[in-house]
GROMACS .gro file of N, CA and C in nm:
model
  207
    1ASP      N    1  -5.174   0.112   1.503
    1ASP     CA    2  -5.263   0.000   1.485
    1ASP      C    3  -5.212  -0.118   1.568
    2GLY      N    4  -5.298  -0.172   1.653
    2GLY     CA    5  -5.258  -0.281   1.742
    2GLY      C    6  -5.217  -0.407   1.669
    3LEU      N    7  -5.281  -0.435   1.556
    3LEU     CA    8  -5.247  -0.555   1.480
    3LEU      C    9  -5.105  -0.546   1.425
    4GLU      N   10  -5.058  -0.425   1.400
    4GLU     CA   11  -4.921  -0.407   1.351
    4GLU      C   12  -4.820  -0.397   1.465
    5ALA      N   13  -4.857  -0.326   1.571
    5ALA     CA   14  -4.764  -0.302   1.681
    5ALA      C   15  -4.744  -0.424   1.771
    6LEU      N   16  -4.849  -0.501   1.792
    6LEU     CA   17  -4.842  -0.612   1.886
    6LEU      C   18  -4.733  -0.714   1.854
    7PRO      N   19  -4.719  -0.759   1.731
    7PRO     CA   20  -4.612  -0.855   1.704
    7PRO      C   21  -4.472  -0.800   1.734
    8ARG      N   22  -4.450  -0.672   1.707
    8ARG     CA   23  -4.319  -0.612   1.737
    8ARG      C   24  -4.295  -0.606   1.887
    9ILE      N   25  -4.399  -0.567   1.961
    9ILE     CA   26  -4.386  -0.559   2.107
    9ILE      C   27  -4.354  -0.697   2.164
   10LYS      N   28  -4.428  -0.799   2.123
   10LYS     CA   29  -4.408  -0.933   2.175
   10LYS      C   30  -4.274  -0.992   2.131
   11ARG      N   31  -4.227  -0.953   2.014
   11ARG     CA   32  -4.097  -1.001   1.966
   11ARG      C   33  -3.984  -0.940   2.051
   12GLU      N   34  -3.996  -0.811   2.081
   12GLU     CA   35  -3.893  -0.741   2.158
   12GLU      C   36  -3.898  -0.773   2.307
   13ALA      N   37  -4.019  -0.791   2.360
   13ALA     CA   38  -4.036  -0.816   2.503
   13ALA      C   39  -4.152  -0.913   2.523
   14PRO      N   40  -4.130  -1.041   2.498
   14PRO     CA   41  -4.239  -1.139   2.501
   14PRO      C   42  -4.310  -1.151   2.636
   15GLU      N   43  -4.243  -1.113   2.743
   15GLU     CA   44  -4.306  -1.124   2.875
   15GLU      C   45  -4.399  -1.006   2.906
   16THR      N   46  -4.399  -0.906   2.821
   16THR     CA   47  -4.479  -0.786   2.843
   16THR      C   48  -4.627  -0.813   2.820
   17SER      N   49  -4.709  -0.772   2.917
   17SER     CA   50  -4.855  -0.780   2.900
   17SER      C   51  -4.898  -0.662   2.815
   18VAL      N   52  -4.983  -0.689   2.718
   18VAL     CA   53  -5.029  -0.584   2.627
   18VAL      C   54  -5.181  -0.579   2.627
   19MET      N   55  -5.235  -0.463   2.662
   19MET     CA   56  -5.379  -0.440   2.653
   19MET      C   57  -5.404  -0.355   2.529
   20VAL      N   58  -5.493  -0.400   2.445
   20VAL     CA   59  -5.529  -0.326   2.324
   20VAL      C   60  -5.659  -0.252   2.351
   21MET      N   61  -5.659  -0.121   2.323
   21MET     CA   62  -5.779  -0.039   2.337
   21MET      C   63  -5.820   0.005   2.198
   22SER      N   64  -5.949  -0.011   2.167
   22SER     CA   65  -5.994   0.022   2.033
   22SER      C   66  -6.138   0.072   2.038
   23ALA      N   67  -6.170   0.159   1.944
   23ALA     CA   68  -6.307   0.208   1.932
   23ALA      C   69  -6.391   0.109   1.852
   24TYR      N   70  -6.325   0.027   1.773
   24TYR     CA   71  -6.398  -0.065   1.686
   24TYR      C   72  -6.317  -0.192   1.668
   25VAL      N   73  -6.370  -0.303   1.716
   25VAL     CA   74  -6.301  -0.430   1.702
   25VAL      C   75  -6.402  -0.534   1.658
   26GLU      N   76  -6.372  -0.602   1.550
   26GLU     CA   77  -6.457  -0.711   1.503
   26GLU      C   78  -6.408  -0.841   1.566
   27GLU      N   79  -6.493  -0.941   1.568
   27GLU     CA   80  -6.458  -1.069   1.629
   27GLU      C   81  -6.333  -1.129   1.566
   28ASP      N   82  -6.317  -1.116   1.436
   28ASP     CA   83  -6.197  -1.167   1.370
   28ASP      C   84  -6.072  -1.097   1.423
   29ASP      N   85  -6.084  -0.965   1.448
   29ASP     CA   86  -5.971  -0.889   1.502
   29ASP      C   87  -5.938  -0.937   1.644
   30VAL      N   88  -6.040  -0.962   1.724
   30VAL     CA   89  -6.019  -1.010   1.861
   30VAL      C   90  -5.943  -1.142   1.857
   31GLN      N   91  -5.985  -1.233   1.773
   31GLN     CA   92  -5.918  -1.362   1.762
   31GLN      C   93  -5.773  -1.344   1.717
   32GLU      N   94  -5.751  -1.255   1.621
   32GLU     CA   95  -5.614  -1.232   1.572
   32GLU      C   96  -5.528  -1.168   1.680
   33LEU      N   97  -5.583  -1.071   1.753
   33LEU     CA   98  -5.508  -1.007   1.861
   33LEU      C   99  -5.471  -1.108   1.969
   34ARG      N  100  -5.562  -1.197   2.003
   34ARG     CA  101  -5.534  -1.302   2.101
   34ARG      C  102  -5.423  -1.394   2.049
   35ARG      N  103  -5.432  -1.431   1.921
   35ARG     CA  104  -5.331  -1.518   1.862
   35ARG      C  105  -5.193  -1.452   1.864
   36LEU      N  106  -5.191  -1.320   1.847
   36LEU     CA  107  -5.066  -1.246   1.845
   36LEU      C  108  -5.011  -1.219   1.985
   37GLY      N  109  -5.092  -1.247   2.089
   37GLY     CA  110  -5.041  -1.234   2.226
   37GLY      C  111  -5.102  -1.124   2.310
   38ALA      N  112  -5.213  -1.064   2.265
   38ALA     CA  113  -5.277  -0.961   2.348
   38ALA      C  114  -5.324  -1.022   2.479
   39SER      N  115  -5.293  -0.956   2.588
   39SER     CA  116  -5.335  -1.004   2.720
   39SER      C  117  -5.479  -0.968   2.748
   40ASP      N  118  -5.523  -0.855   2.692
   40ASP     CA  119  -5.661  -0.809   2.712
   40ASP      C  120  -5.696  -0.715   2.598
   41ILE      N  121  -5.824  -0.704   2.571
   41ILE     CA  122  -5.874  -0.614   2.467
   41ILE      C  123  -5.995  -0.543   2.526
   42ILE      N  124  -5.993  -0.411   2.522
   42ILE     CA  125  -6.104  -0.333   2.575
   42ILE      C  126  -6.151  -0.236   2.467
   43CYS      N  127  -6.282  -0.227   2.454
   43CYS     CA  128  -6.340  -0.141   2.350
   43CYS      C  129  -6.387  -0.009   2.409
   44LYS      N  130  -6.361   0.097   2.335
   44LYS     CA  131  -6.408   0.230   2.374
   44LYS      C  132  -6.553   0.243   2.333
   45PRO      N  133  -6.633   0.318   2.404
   45PRO     CA  134  -6.600   0.379   2.533
   45PRO      C  135  -6.602   0.273   2.642
   46PHE      N  136  -6.522   0.294   2.745
   46PHE     CA  137  -6.518   0.201   2.856
   46PHE      C  138  -6.524   0.280   2.986
   47ASP      N  139  -6.567   0.211   3.089
   47ASP     CA  140  -6.577   0.269   3.222
   47ASP      C  141  -6.437   0.275   3.283
   48LEU      N  142  -6.402   0.387   3.344
   48LEU     CA  143  -6.269   0.404   3.402
   48LEU      C  144  -6.240   0.301   3.510
   49ASP      N  145  -6.339   0.267   3.590
   49ASP     CA  146  -6.317   0.165   3.694
   49ASP      C  147  -6.288   0.029   3.632
   50GLU      N  148  -6.355  -0.002   3.521
   50GLU     CA  149  -6.328  -0.128   3.452
   50GLU      C  150  -6.185  -0.130   3.399
   51LEU      N  151  -6.142  -0.018   3.342
   51LEU     CA  152  -6.006  -0.008   3.290
   51LEU      C  153  -5.905  -0.028   3.403
   52LYS      N  154  -5.927   0.036   3.517
   52LYS     CA  155  -5.836   0.022   3.631
   52LYS      C  156  -5.826  -0.124   3.674
   53GLU      N  157  -5.939  -0.192   3.683
   53GLU     CA  158  -5.939  -0.332   3.726
   53GLU      C  159  -5.865  -0.420   3.626
   54ARG      N  160  -5.883  -0.393   3.498
   54ARG     CA  161  -5.814  -0.474   3.397
   54ARG      C  162  -5.664  -0.449   3.399
   55VAL      N  163  -5.625  -0.324   3.420
   55VAL     CA  164  -5.482  -0.293   3.427
   55VAL      C  165  -5.421  -0.360   3.551
   56LYS      N  166  -5.489  -0.351   3.663
   56LYS     CA  167  -5.440  -0.415   3.786
   56LYS      C  168  -5.422  -0.565   3.764
   57ALA      N  169  -5.514  -0.626   3.691
   57ALA     CA  170  -5.506  -0.771   3.667
   57ALA      C  171  -5.384  -0.807   3.583
   58LEU      N  172  -5.336  -0.713   3.503
   58LEU     CA  173  -5.221  -0.741   3.418
   58LEU      C  174  -5.087  -0.715   3.486
   59LEU      N  175  -5.089  -0.641   3.596
   59LEU     CA  176  -4.964  -0.611   3.667
   59LEU      C  177  -4.912  -0.736   3.737
   60PRO      N  178  -4.782  -0.754   3.738
   60PRO     CA  179  -4.727  -0.867   3.815
   60PRO      C  180  -4.768  -0.854   3.962
   61SER      N  181  -4.785  -0.966   4.029
   61SER     CA  182  -4.837  -0.962   4.166
   61SER      C  183  -4.748  -0.882   4.260
   62TRP      N  184  -4.618  -0.883   4.243
   62TRP     CA  185  -4.530  -0.806   4.331
   62TRP      C  186  -4.549  -0.657   4.313
   63GLU      N  187  -4.592  -0.616   4.194
   63GLU     CA  188  -4.608  -0.474   4.167
   63GLU      C  189  -4.743  -0.424   4.215
   64LYS      N  190  -4.841  -0.510   4.229
   64LYS     CA  191  -4.975  -0.469   4.272
   64LYS      C  192  -4.969  -0.397   4.406
   65GLY      N  193  -4.888  -0.445   4.498
   65GLY     CA  194  -4.880  -0.383   4.628
   65GLY      C  195  -4.804  -0.251   4.630
   66LYS      N  196  -4.725  -0.226   4.528
   66LYS     CA  197  -4.643  -0.105   4.524
   66LYS      C  198  -4.712   0.012   4.457
   67ARG      N  199  -4.809  -0.014   4.372
   67ARG     CA  200  -4.871   0.094   4.296
   67ARG      C  201  -5.019   0.106   4.328
   68ALA      N  202  -5.064   0.226   4.332
   68ALA     CA  203  -5.209   0.251   4.348
   68ALA      C  204  -5.255   0.328   4.226
   69LEU      N  205  -5.351   0.275   4.158
   69LEU     CA  206  -5.404   0.343   4.040
   69LEU      C  207  -5.509   0.444   4.079
   0.00000   0.00000   0.00000
């Protein structure tokens, strides 16, 4: 569950970008995930190209040139 895992991830590695993927997210959950530090939230089903673009946006700029998704 992202609401449970996200605080632990951010506590252990606060600089880490975290994208939450969910089949069902209510607006209250989105607000809570943002408050907890989610960098992005994507709802299933999603388009693979959209996912790639969102992941690329979360990668540090120096890494963008090194990796091809």
